[in-house]
Amino acid sequence: MDQDQTRRVGHGWRMTGTLAAALLAAAGLLQVAGQAQAQAQPKLKIGLMLPYTGTYAALGNSITNAFKLAIEENAGKVGGREIEYFVVDDESDPAKAPDNANKLVKRDNVDVLVGSVHSGVALAMAKVARDNNTLLIDPNAGANELTGALCAPNIFRTSFSNSQPGIAMGQVMAEQKKKTAVTLTWNYAAGTESVDGFKEAFEAGGGKVIKEMALPFPQVEFQPYLTEIAALKPDVVYVFFAGGGAVKFVKDYAAAGLGKTIPLVGAGFLTDGTLEAQGDAAQGLLTTLHYGDGLNNPKNNAFRAAYMKAYKTEPDVYAVQGYDAAQLLIAGMNAVKGDTAKRAELVKAMETAKLDSPRGPFALTRSHNPIQDIYLRKVEGKENKVIGVAVKNLTDPPRGCKL
Ligand code: BEZ
């Protein structure tokens, strides 16, 4: 029968073929629209709580850039959902952190918190995340407790624990038969836990830390400490500094003439993202970290090229950690097709995710901290060149984590 001929529909109703076709088409459209509506999910709200001012500003920017790069490489979506960012400058100030995190969670209703750089800020964020059962991904701060006593199913870290780079350097210095060390750092969790890691491994290998020194964060008046180091004449000096403070410390150490007589080593933050500003003062410094600029693996090469193309600058370790924070979120959200209500499945997928990281593949401990190779790096020109693996597959103790 021709569509323009009258046809019988149902019981006794008659209409033209054209009308019937139009109605069928309209019904089809309605059905498609209905399905789309049922499937359309609201944008995923991501709260980026990071430092954009102060001594750690560059670190916050690197993390943000690379986090967004990973999302862009995933067609701008996470688990099929588009993204809405809520960005807060936390100023690396732990005192402001509870308020900042609570605003993101309670006022902005973010689905995910990402942050921060400073251990004290991240610890406050972890408390808010635990209280509200909000998913938290830490893309830098190394506070041991975060994946220790404060661990939770909803808290993940894609960076390191503060002790990891310290343990690796302690081991390397003991292997190099250094007998005495002096340590210097900022007096807060990142510095003290980094030094603790160094001391534990150095002394286990036969060395002795003869003096531990610290100054308040983010002070950079290093002169009195340099004078004391010169008087103590240790075999090696181990420090934790990062960002703007690391730039100043390395320059001050060289300017004091200490670089020629007492080797300076540190957790890799001392020379990461800082070499342009440190110039000659940094040449030859040895550090330990879970990343190195020249790591020759396909993912690192692609990541470095893409980051350079997008931001016209070289990426650093903070960028790698931010990139992996987004990769981890994508892995979890893809597994639940964007449905954050499927929390148990989401967490499981994140816990078991096989991330192709620029640092090389890594797994997570039960408490959600990376188990990873810690590289020995040497500054050559503008590069933290990997000269060996200081510790292979370094894990992290549970430190009271009950999961
Ligand atoms: C921290 O506070 O945990 C931290 C800050 C900068 C670099 C590394 C660790």
mmCIF file of C-alpha atoms and ligand atoms in Angstrom:
data_model
loop_
_atom_site.group_PDB
_atom_site.id
_atom_site.type_symbol
_atom_site.label_atom_id
_atom_site.label_comp_id
_atom_site.label_asym_id
_atom_site.label_seq_id
_atom_site.Cartn_x
_atom_site.Cartn_y
_atom_site.Cartn_z
ATOM 1 C CA MET A 1 0.000 0.000 0.000
ATOM 2 C CA ASP A 2 1.217 3.465 -0.935
ATOM 3 C CA GLN A 3 1.907 5.736 2.074
ATOM 4 C CA ASP A 4 -0.525 8.347 0.706
ATOM 5 C CA GLN A 5 -3.386 5.889 0.637
ATOM 6 C CA THR A 6 -5.785 5.669 3.556
ATOM 7 C CA ARG A 7 -4.836 2.886 5.999
ATOM 8 C CA ARG A 8 -6.559 1.341 8.978
ATOM 9 C CA VAL A 9 -4.922 1.937 12.322
ATOM 10 C CA GLY A 10 -6.224 0.136 15.386
ATOM 11 C CA HIS A 11 -9.988 -0.374 15.575
ATOM 12 C CA GLY A 12 -11.766 1.757 13.076
ATOM 13 C CA TRP A 13 -9.547 4.824 13.120
ATOM 14 C CA ARG A 14 -8.516 5.962 9.673
ATOM 15 C CA MET A 15 -5.852 8.401 8.672
ATOM 16 C CA THR A 16 -3.715 9.163 5.648
ATOM 17 C CA GLY A 17 -0.347 7.401 5.164
ATOM 18 C CA THR A 18 1.461 10.763 5.330
ATOM 19 C CA LEU A 19 -0.059 11.595 8.708
ATOM 20 C CA ALA A 20 0.705 8.137 10.068
ATOM 21 C CA ALA A 21 4.324 8.423 8.928
ATOM 22 C CA ALA A 22 4.615 11.871 10.511
ATOM 23 C CA LEU A 23 3.178 10.612 13.802
ATOM 24 C CA LEU A 24 5.489 7.613 13.826
ATOM 25 C CA ALA A 25 8.490 9.849 13.153
ATOM 26 C CA ALA A 26 7.426 12.226 15.933
ATOM 27 C CA ALA A 27 6.980 9.328 18.348
ATOM 28 C CA GLY A 28 10.431 8.079 17.413
ATOM 29 C CA LEU A 29 11.930 11.502 18.036
ATOM 30 C CA LEU A 30 10.213 11.735 21.391
ATOM 31 C CA GLN A 31 11.546 8.329 22.342
ATOM 32 C CA VAL A 32 15.134 9.288 21.382
ATOM 33 C CA ALA A 33 14.804 12.591 23.258
ATOM 34 C CA GLY A 34 13.448 10.739 26.282
ATOM 35 C CA GLN A 35 16.347 8.309 26.255
ATOM 36 C CA ALA A 36 18.853 11.151 25.907
ATOM 37 C CA GLN A 37 17.233 12.923 28.842
ATOM 38 C CA ALA A 38 17.352 9.770 30.911
ATOM 39 C CA GLN A 39 21.038 9.347 30.055
ATOM 40 C CA ALA A 40 22.158 12.974 30.237
ATOM 41 C CA GLN A 41 24.047 13.463 33.475
ATOM 42 C CA PRO A 42 24.864 16.782 35.074
ATOM 43 C CA LYS A 43 28.382 18.104 34.788
ATOM 44 C CA LEU A 44 30.846 16.555 37.199
ATOM 45 C CA LYS A 45 31.887 19.202 39.697
ATOM 46 C CA ILE A 46 35.597 19.130 40.472
ATOM 47 C CA GLY A 47 37.010 21.311 43.238
ATOM 48 C CA LEU A 48 40.655 22.204 42.632
ATOM 49 C CA MET A 49 42.043 23.399 45.947
ATOM 50 C CA LEU A 50 45.672 24.284 45.306
ATOM 51 C CA PRO A 51 48.167 27.108 45.917
ATOM 52 C CA TYR A 52 48.231 29.769 43.192
ATOM 53 C CA THR A 53 50.102 32.348 45.268
ATOM 54 C CA GLY A 54 53.100 32.093 47.584
ATOM 55 C CA THR A 55 56.157 29.855 47.540
ATOM 56 C CA TYR A 56 54.203 26.860 46.121
ATOM 57 C CA ALA A 57 52.305 28.804 43.423
ATOM 58 C CA ALA A 58 54.203 27.239 40.521
ATOM 59 C CA LEU A 59 53.467 23.772 41.911
ATOM 60 C CA GLY A 60 49.726 24.450 42.015
ATOM 61 C CA ASN A 61 49.783 25.744 38.459
ATOM 62 C CA SER A 62 51.662 22.707 37.147
ATOM 63 C CA ILE A 63 49.170 20.346 38.773
ATOM 64 C CA THR A 64 46.207 22.297 37.411
ATOM 65 C CA ASN A 65 47.622 22.467 33.877
ATOM 66 C CA ALA A 66 48.362 18.770 33.671
ATOM 67 C CA PHE A 67 45.093 17.720 35.326
ATOM 68 C CA LYS A 68 43.189 19.683 32.677
ATOM 69 C CA LEU A 69 45.432 18.309 29.924
ATOM 70 C CA ALA A 70 44.539 14.728 30.843
ATOM 71 C CA ILE A 71 40.832 15.610 30.813
ATOM 72 C CA GLU A 72 41.173 17.330 27.430
ATOM 73 C CA GLU A 73 42.909 14.244 26.064
ATOM 74 C CA ASN A 74 39.783 12.374 27.200
ATOM 75 C CA ALA A 75 37.512 14.563 25.046
ATOM 76 C CA GLY A 76 36.922 16.938 27.969
ATOM 77 C CA LYS A 77 34.883 14.327 29.834
ATOM 78 C CA VAL A 78 35.106 11.991 32.794
ATOM 79 C CA GLY A 79 32.946 8.858 32.711
ATOM 80 C CA GLY A 80 31.006 10.492 29.873
ATOM 81 C CA ARG A 81 30.253 13.614 31.921
ATOM 82 C CA GLU A 82 31.371 17.118 31.142
ATOM 83 C CA ILE A 83 33.286 19.022 33.792
ATOM 84 C CA GLU A 84 32.667 22.100 35.859
ATOM 85 C CA TYR A 85 35.715 23.329 37.772
ATOM 86 C CA PHE A 86 35.607 25.189 41.095
ATOM 87 C CA VAL A 87 39.045 26.649 41.779
ATOM 88 C CA VAL A 88 40.324 27.891 45.146
ATOM 89 C CA ASP A 89 43.741 29.369 45.938
ATOM 90 C CA ASP A 90 44.551 27.731 49.278
ATOM 91 C CA GLU A 91 47.675 29.893 49.730
ATOM 92 C CA SER A 92 49.412 26.871 51.341
ATOM 93 C CA ASP A 93 47.750 28.014 54.541
ATOM 94 C CA PRO A 94 46.534 25.170 56.783
ATOM 95 C CA ALA A 95 44.579 27.625 58.969
ATOM 96 C CA LYS A 96 42.321 28.538 56.032
ATOM 97 C CA ALA A 97 42.029 24.995 54.714
ATOM 98 C CA PRO A 98 38.970 23.700 56.648
ATOM 99 C CA ASP A 99 36.935 26.712 55.570
ATOM 100 C CA ASN A 100 38.103 26.513 51.954
ATOM 101 C CA ALA A 101 37.386 22.786 51.707
ATOM 102 C CA ASN A 102 34.006 23.078 53.443
ATOM 103 C CA LYS A 103 32.916 25.781 50.992
ATOM 104 C CA LEU A 104 33.766 23.566 48.056
ATOM 105 C CA VAL A 105 31.912 20.610 49.538
ATOM 106 C CA LYS A 106 28.887 22.273 51.150
ATOM 107 C CA ARG A 107 28.340 25.445 49.132
ATOM 108 C CA ASP A 108 29.523 24.337 45.678
ATOM 109 C CA ASN A 109 28.556 20.676 46.142
ATOM 110 C CA VAL A 110 31.631 19.380 44.358
ATOM 111 C CA ASP A 111 31.674 15.679 43.518
ATOM 112 C CA VAL A 112 35.451 15.441 43.827
ATOM 113 C CA LEU A 113 38.083 17.400 45.734
ATOM 114 C CA VAL A 114 41.564 17.616 44.204
ATOM 115 C CA GLY A 115 44.349 18.964 46.422
ATOM 116 C CA SER A 116 46.616 20.008 47.740
ATOM 117 C CA VAL A 117 50.370 20.723 47.621
ATOM 118 C CA HIS A 118 51.034 21.549 51.292
ATOM 119 C CA SER A 119 50.792 18.635 53.737
ATOM 120 C CA GLY A 120 49.038 20.723 56.411
ATOM 121 C CA VAL A 121 46.389 21.858 53.931
ATOM 122 C CA ALA A 122 45.873 18.312 52.641
ATOM 123 C CA LEU A 123 45.407 16.944 56.156
ATOM 124 C CA ALA A 124 42.609 19.455 56.725
ATOM 125 C CA MET A 125 41.077 18.502 53.372
ATOM 126 C CA ALA A 126 41.208 14.832 54.342
ATOM 127 C CA LYS A 127 39.224 15.581 57.482
ATOM 128 C CA VAL A 128 36.530 17.378 55.475
ATOM 129 C CA ALA A 129 36.512 14.580 52.888
ATOM 130 C CA ARG A 130 36.088 11.959 55.610
ATOM 131 C CA ASP A 131 33.340 13.903 57.410
ATOM 132 C CA ASN A 132 31.339 14.382 54.209
ATOM 133 C CA ASN A 133 32.333 11.186 52.389
ATOM 134 C CA THR A 134 33.578 13.277 49.457
ATOM 135 C CA LEU A 135 36.029 11.717 47.025
ATOM 136 C CA LEU A 136 39.494 13.296 47.518
ATOM 137 C CA ILE A 137 42.489 12.891 45.214
ATOM 138 C CA ASP A 138 45.753 14.274 46.561
ATOM 139 C CA PRO A 139 48.057 15.190 43.649
ATOM 140 C CA ASN A 140 51.068 16.156 45.767
ATOM 141 C CA ALA A 141 51.011 16.639 49.547
ATOM 142 C CA GLY A 142 53.031 13.829 51.094
ATOM 143 C CA ALA A 143 51.749 13.822 54.706
ATOM 144 C CA ASN A 144 52.364 10.248 55.846
ATOM 145 C CA GLU A 145 49.152 10.259 57.893
ATOM 146 C CA LEU A 146 46.992 10.856 54.846
ATOM 147 C CA THR A 147 47.522 7.275 53.750
ATOM 148 C CA GLY A 148 48.140 6.192 57.339
ATOM 149 C CA ALA A 149 45.823 6.733 60.285
ATOM 150 C CA LEU A 150 43.647 9.124 58.243
ATOM 151 C CA CYS A 151 43.210 6.736 55.312
ATOM 152 C CA ALA A 152 39.698 6.158 53.997
ATOM 153 C CA PRO A 153 38.065 4.443 51.020
ATOM 154 C CA ASN A 154 37.381 7.883 49.490
ATOM 155 C CA ILE A 155 40.948 9.247 49.856
ATOM 156 C CA PHE A 156 43.567 8.601 47.162
ATOM 157 C CA ARG A 157 47.063 9.927 46.500
ATOM 158 C CA THR A 158 48.893 9.973 43.146
ATOM 159 C CA SER A 159 52.159 11.450 44.407
ATOM 160 C CA PHE A 160 54.253 9.971 47.247
ATOM 161 C CA SER A 161 54.450 9.799 51.015
ATOM 162 C CA ASN A 162 56.927 12.258 52.536
ATOM 163 C CA SER A 163 59.217 9.524 53.757
ATOM 164 C CA GLN A 164 59.672 7.825 50.349
ATOM 165 C CA PRO A 165 62.264 10.161 48.713
ATOM 166 C CA GLY A 166 64.037 10.573 52.090
ATOM 167 C CA ILE A 167 64.412 6.821 52.604
ATOM 168 C CA ALA A 168 65.875 6.485 49.112
ATOM 169 C CA MET A 169 68.468 9.237 49.653
ATOM 170 C CA GLY A 170 69.400 7.879 53.090
ATOM 171 C CA GLN A 171 70.113 4.542 51.478
ATOM 172 C CA VAL A 172 72.164 6.084 48.646
ATOM 173 C CA MET A 173 74.275 8.180 51.009
ATOM 174 C CA ALA A 174 74.955 5.174 53.277
ATOM 175 C CA GLU A 175 75.981 3.169 50.180
ATOM 176 C CA GLN A 176 78.339 6.019 49.272
ATOM 177 C CA LYS A 177 79.947 5.513 52.712
ATOM 178 C CA LYS A 178 79.078 8.969 54.042
ATOM 179 C CA LYS A 179 79.427 8.838 57.805
ATOM 180 C CA THR A 180 77.867 12.074 59.080
ATOM 181 C CA ALA A 181 74.941 14.194 57.923
ATOM 182 C CA VAL A 182 73.213 17.435 58.889
ATOM 183 C CA THR A 183 69.585 17.956 57.908
ATOM 184 C CA LEU A 184 67.692 21.178 57.298
ATOM 185 C CA THR A 185 64.061 21.751 56.371
ATOM 186 C CA TRP A 186 60.884 23.677 56.993
ATOM 187 C CA ASN A 187 59.293 22.697 60.273
ATOM 188 C CA TYR A 188 56.087 20.989 59.181
ATOM 189 C CA ALA A 189 55.019 17.482 58.175
ATOM 190 C CA ALA A 190 56.605 17.498 54.691
ATOM 191 C CA GLY A 191 60.018 18.478 56.013
ATOM 192 C CA THR A 192 60.094 16.516 59.243
ATOM 193 C CA GLU A 193 58.783 13.292 57.645
ATOM 194 C CA SER A 194 61.205 13.630 54.753
ATOM 195 C CA VAL A 195 64.098 14.031 57.200
ATOM 196 C CA ASP A 196 62.798 11.114 59.311
ATOM 197 C CA GLY A 197 62.862 8.892 56.221
ATOM 198 C CA PHE A 198 66.408 9.982 55.389
ATOM 199 C CA LYS A 199 67.634 9.504 58.957
ATOM 200 C CA GLU A 200 66.065 6.060 59.331
ATOM 201 C CA ALA A 201 67.702 4.706 56.164
ATOM 202 C CA PHE A 202 71.021 6.550 56.589
ATOM 203 C CA GLU A 203 71.516 5.336 60.151
ATOM 204 C CA ALA A 204 70.347 1.813 59.277
ATOM 205 C CA GLY A 205 73.157 1.848 56.688
ATOM 206 C CA GLY A 206 75.791 2.909 59.231
ATOM 207 C CA GLY A 207 75.673 6.745 59.003
ATOM 208 C CA LYS A 208 74.844 9.226 61.768
ATOM 209 C CA VAL A 209 72.718 12.394 61.592
ATOM 210 C CA ILE A 210 74.688 14.729 63.845
ATOM 211 C CA LYS A 211 72.301 17.690 63.739
ATOM 212 C CA GLU A 212 68.673 18.261 62.637
ATOM 213 C CA MET A 213 67.762 21.885 61.913
ATOM 214 C CA ALA A 214 64.444 23.446 60.891
ATOM 215 C CA LEU A 215 62.906 26.849 60.282
ATOM 216 C CA PRO A 216 59.238 27.845 60.044
ATOM 217 C CA PHE A 217 57.451 27.499 56.680
ATOM 218 C CA PRO A 218 57.811 29.443 54.378
ATOM 219 C CA GLN A 219 60.761 31.411 55.787
ATOM 220 C CA VAL A 220 63.866 31.685 53.618
ATOM 221 C CA GLU A 221 66.387 33.373 55.902
ATOM 222 C CA PHE A 222 68.960 30.579 55.614
ATOM 223 C CA GLN A 223 72.182 32.370 56.607
ATOM 224 C CA PRO A 224 72.408 31.263 60.275
ATOM 225 C CA TYR A 225 71.923 27.624 59.241
ATOM 226 C CA LEU A 226 74.570 27.847 56.528
ATOM 227 C CA THR A 227 77.019 29.247 59.079
ATOM 228 C CA GLU A 228 76.293 26.320 61.374
ATOM 229 C CA ILE A 229 76.693 23.771 58.571
ATOM 230 C CA ALA A 230 80.099 25.275 57.736
ATOM 231 C CA ALA A 231 81.146 24.886 61.372
ATOM 232 C CA LEU A 232 79.838 21.301 61.726
ATOM 233 C CA LYS A 233 81.528 20.086 58.517
ATOM 234 C CA PRO A 234 79.341 16.980 57.963
ATOM 235 C CA ASP A 235 80.027 14.561 55.080
ATOM 236 C CA VAL A 236 76.694 15.528 53.520
ATOM 237 C CA VAL A 237 73.727 17.887 53.993
ATOM 238 C CA TYR A 238 70.192 16.548 53.361
ATOM 239 C CA VAL A 239 67.348 19.038 52.877
ATOM 240 C CA PHE A 240 63.663 19.214 52.015
ATOM 241 C CA PHE A 241 62.680 22.465 50.291
ATOM 242 C CA ALA A 242 60.398 23.042 47.319
ATOM 243 C CA GLY A 243 59.147 25.806 45.026
ATOM 244 C CA GLY A 244 60.401 29.338 45.620
ATOM 245 C CA GLY A 245 62.146 28.335 48.866
ATOM 246 C CA ALA A 246 64.145 25.642 47.043
ATOM 247 C CA VAL A 247 65.315 28.176 44.463
ATOM 248 C CA LYS A 248 66.613 30.489 47.179
ATOM 249 C CA PHE A 249 68.191 27.749 49.282
ATOM 250 C CA VAL A 250 70.212 26.252 46.413
ATOM 251 C CA LYS A 251 71.456 29.696 45.398
ATOM 252 C CA ASP A 252 72.339 30.650 48.982
ATOM 253 C CA TYR A 253 74.185 27.340 49.536
ATOM 254 C CA ALA A 254 76.309 27.927 46.435
ATOM 255 C CA ALA A 255 76.870 31.596 47.245
ATOM 256 C CA ALA A 256 78.138 30.616 50.725
ATOM 257 C CA GLY A 257 80.788 28.499 48.982
ATOM 258 C CA LEU A 258 79.521 25.322 50.671
ATOM 259 C CA GLY A 259 78.821 23.538 47.401
ATOM 260 C CA LYS A 260 82.555 23.046 46.873
ATOM 261 C CA THR A 261 83.226 21.411 50.241
ATOM 262 C CA ILE A 262 80.060 19.739 51.603
ATOM 263 C CA PRO A 263 77.791 17.860 49.158
ATOM 264 C CA LEU A 264 74.168 19.005 49.233
ATOM 265 C CA VAL A 265 71.492 16.384 48.514
ATOM 266 C CA GLY A 266 67.745 16.358 48.921
ATOM 267 C CA ALA A 267 64.311 15.036 48.123
ATOM 268 C CA GLY A 268 63.908 15.791 44.404
ATOM 269 C CA PHE A 269 61.607 18.771 45.035
ATOM 270 C CA LEU A 270 64.810 20.702 45.672
ATOM 271 C CA THR A 271 65.519 20.841 41.934
ATOM 272 C CA ASP A 272 62.173 20.068 40.274
ATOM 273 C CA GLY A 273 60.522 22.886 38.361
ATOM 274 C CA THR A 274 63.261 25.175 39.678
ATOM 275 C CA LEU A 275 66.297 24.682 37.428
ATOM 276 C CA GLU A 276 65.652 27.675 35.198
ATOM 277 C CA ALA A 277 65.803 29.954 38.246
ATOM 278 C CA GLN A 278 68.622 28.117 40.044
ATOM 279 C CA GLY A 279 70.980 28.152 37.050
ATOM 280 C CA ASP A 280 74.608 27.237 37.786
ATOM 281 C CA ALA A 281 74.007 26.886 41.516
ATOM 282 C CA ALA A 282 72.110 23.618 40.960
ATOM 283 C CA GLN A 283 74.556 21.914 38.613
ATOM 284 C CA GLY A 284 75.592 18.431 39.726
ATOM 285 C CA LEU A 285 73.161 18.191 42.671
ATOM 286 C CA LEU A 286 71.956 14.685 43.503
ATOM 287 C CA THR A 287 68.320 14.165 44.486
ATOM 288 C CA THR A 288 65.881 11.254 44.791
ATOM 289 C CA LEU A 289 62.342 11.266 43.429
ATOM 290 C CA HIS A 290 59.705 9.154 41.685
ATOM 291 C CA TYR A 291 60.209 11.037 38.409
ATOM 292 C CA GLY A 292 63.018 12.337 36.224
ATOM 293 C CA ASP A 293 62.815 14.600 33.187
ATOM 294 C CA GLY A 294 64.479 12.304 30.682
ATOM 295 C CA LEU A 295 62.674 9.052 31.513
ATOM 296 C CA ASN A 296 62.545 7.388 28.147
ATOM 297 C CA ASN A 297 59.203 5.635 28.022
ATOM 298 C CA PRO A 298 56.491 6.216 25.383
ATOM 299 C CA LYS A 299 54.033 7.746 27.868
ATOM 300 C CA ASN A 300 56.569 10.225 29.254
ATOM 301 C CA ASN A 301 57.657 11.255 25.763
ATOM 302 C CA ALA A 302 54.044 11.795 24.655
ATOM 303 C CA PHE A 303 53.144 13.580 27.896
ATOM 304 C CA ARG A 304 56.105 15.947 27.718
ATOM 305 C CA ALA A 305 55.382 16.792 24.080
ATOM 306 C CA ALA A 306 51.672 17.408 24.763
ATOM 307 C CA TYR A 307 52.362 19.519 27.863
ATOM 308 C CA MET A 308 54.959 21.583 26.013
ATOM 309 C CA LYS A 309 52.533 22.113 23.124
ATOM 310 C CA ALA A 310 49.703 23.182 25.410
ATOM 311 C CA TYR A 311 51.614 25.343 27.899
ATOM 312 C CA LYS A 312 54.910 26.276 26.142
ATOM 313 C CA THR A 313 56.952 25.130 29.117
ATOM 314 C CA GLU A 314 58.531 21.881 30.328
ATOM 315 C CA PRO A 315 56.474 19.788 32.764
ATOM 316 C CA ASP A 316 57.823 18.837 36.200
ATOM 317 C CA VAL A 317 57.008 16.202 38.811
ATOM 318 C CA TYR A 318 53.972 18.192 39.991
ATOM 319 C CA ALA A 319 52.548 18.112 36.481
ATOM 320 C CA VAL A 320 53.025 14.337 36.358
ATOM 321 C CA GLN A 321 51.163 13.912 39.640
ATOM 322 C CA GLY A 322 48.316 16.192 38.487
ATOM 323 C CA TYR A 323 48.063 14.308 35.204
ATOM 324 C CA ASP A 324 47.868 11.005 37.084
ATOM 325 C CA ALA A 325 45.233 12.387 39.464
ATOM 326 C CA ALA A 326 43.008 13.000 36.434
ATOM 327 C CA GLN A 327 43.908 9.612 34.942
ATOM 328 C CA LEU A 328 42.907 7.914 38.188
ATOM 329 C CA LEU A 329 39.596 9.764 38.307
ATOM 330 C CA ILE A 330 38.894 8.915 34.669
ATOM 331 C CA ALA A 331 39.616 5.217 35.310
ATOM 332 C CA GLY A 332 37.185 5.142 38.233
ATOM 333 C CA MET A 333 34.458 7.172 36.568
ATOM 334 C CA ASN A 334 34.626 5.221 33.311
ATOM 335 C CA ALA A 335 34.047 2.012 35.268
ATOM 336 C CA VAL A 336 30.758 3.369 36.661
ATOM 337 C CA LYS A 337 29.817 5.262 33.474
ATOM 338 C CA GLY A 338 29.827 8.542 35.357
ATOM 339 C CA ASP A 339 27.479 7.366 38.117
ATOM 340 C CA THR A 340 29.144 8.597 41.326
ATOM 341 C CA ALA A 341 26.399 6.931 43.375
ATOM 342 C CA LYS A 342 28.082 3.611 42.596
ATOM 343 C CA ARG A 343 30.756 4.506 45.152
ATOM 344 C CA ALA A 344 31.951 1.007 45.995
ATOM 345 C CA GLU A 345 32.498 0.156 42.310
ATOM 346 C CA LEU A 346 34.152 3.520 41.723
ATOM 347 C CA VAL A 347 36.584 3.014 44.594
ATOM 348 C CA LYS A 348 37.355 -0.542 43.497
ATOM 349 C CA ALA A 349 38.113 0.635 39.964
ATOM 350 C CA MET A 350 40.425 3.356 41.276
ATOM 351 C CA GLU A 351 42.180 0.943 43.619
ATOM 352 C CA THR A 352 42.872 -1.510 40.821
ATOM 353 C CA ALA A 353 43.487 1.001 38.011
ATOM 354 C CA LYS A 354 46.546 0.316 35.864
ATOM 355 C CA LEU A 355 47.735 3.824 35.146
ATOM 356 C CA ASP A 356 50.108 4.506 32.292
ATOM 357 C CA SER A 357 52.025 7.217 34.142
ATOM 358 C CA PRO A 358 54.870 9.314 32.713
ATOM 359 C CA ARG A 359 56.897 8.143 35.764
ATOM 360 C CA GLY A 360 56.352 4.507 34.727
ATOM 361 C CA PRO A 361 53.609 2.153 35.892
ATOM 362 C CA PHE A 362 52.735 2.116 39.574
ATOM 363 C CA ALA A 363 50.263 0.344 41.832
ATOM 364 C CA LEU A 364 48.606 1.626 45.004
ATOM 365 C CA THR A 365 49.003 0.284 48.525
ATOM 366 C CA ARG A 366 45.855 -0.812 50.341
ATOM 367 C CA SER A 367 45.831 2.655 51.894
ATOM 368 C CA HIS A 368 45.962 4.278 48.393
ATOM 369 C CA ASN A 369 49.573 5.520 48.207
ATOM 370 C CA PRO A 370 51.764 4.809 45.135
ATOM 371 C CA ILE A 371 54.222 1.914 45.277
ATOM 372 C CA GLN A 372 56.891 3.189 42.956
ATOM 373 C CA ASP A 373 60.494 3.294 41.835
ATOM 374 C CA ILE A 374 62.475 6.145 43.391
ATOM 375 C CA TYR A 375 65.073 7.408 40.950
ATOM 376 C CA LEU A 376 68.497 8.863 41.696
ATOM 377 C CA ARG A 377 68.821 12.049 39.632
ATOM 378 C CA LYS A 378 71.657 14.433 38.873
ATOM 379 C CA VAL A 379 71.198 17.989 37.651
ATOM 380 C CA GLU A 380 72.723 18.413 34.213
ATOM 381 C CA GLY A 381 71.908 21.710 32.514
ATOM 382 C CA LYS A 382 68.137 22.188 32.716
ATOM 383 C CA GLU A 383 67.447 18.532 33.389
ATOM 384 C CA ASN A 384 67.028 16.262 36.413
ATOM 385 C CA LYS A 385 68.749 13.390 34.668
ATOM 386 C CA VAL A 386 67.966 9.884 35.923
ATOM 387 C CA ILE A 387 71.264 8.160 36.713
ATOM 388 C CA GLY A 388 69.849 5.105 38.458
ATOM 389 C CA VAL A 389 67.020 3.587 40.468
ATOM 390 C CA ALA A 390 67.714 4.297 44.138
ATOM 391 C CA VAL A 391 64.959 1.982 45.394
ATOM 392 C CA LYS A 392 62.813 -0.274 43.256
ATOM 393 C CA ASN A 393 59.076 -0.531 43.988
ATOM 394 C CA LEU A 394 59.234 1.370 47.258
ATOM 395 C CA THR A 395 56.031 0.783 49.188
ATOM 396 C CA ASP A 396 54.697 2.621 52.213
ATOM 397 C CA PRO A 397 53.878 1.158 55.646
ATOM 398 C CA PRO A 398 50.193 1.149 56.710
ATOM 399 C CA ARG A 399 50.956 3.496 59.664
ATOM 400 C CA GLY A 400 47.720 2.649 61.419
ATOM 401 C CA CYS A 401 45.528 2.643 58.300
ATOM 402 C CA LYS A 402 42.517 0.427 58.837
ATOM 403 C CA LEU A 403 40.802 -0.326 55.560
HETATM 404 C C1 BEZ B 1 54.138 18.894 51.144
HETATM 405 O O1 BEZ B 1 53.827 19.847 51.875
HETATM 406 O O2 BEZ B 1 53.715 17.752 51.371
HETATM 407 C C2 BEZ B 1 55.018 19.114 49.960
HETATM 408 C C3 BEZ B 1 55.135 20.374 49.424
HETATM 409 C C4 BEZ B 1 55.931 20.569 48.316
HETATM 410 C C5 BEZ B 1 56.599 19.503 47.736
HETATM 411 C C6 BEZ B 1 56.489 18.249 48.283
HETATM 412 C C7 BEZ B 1 55.689 18.047 49.403
#
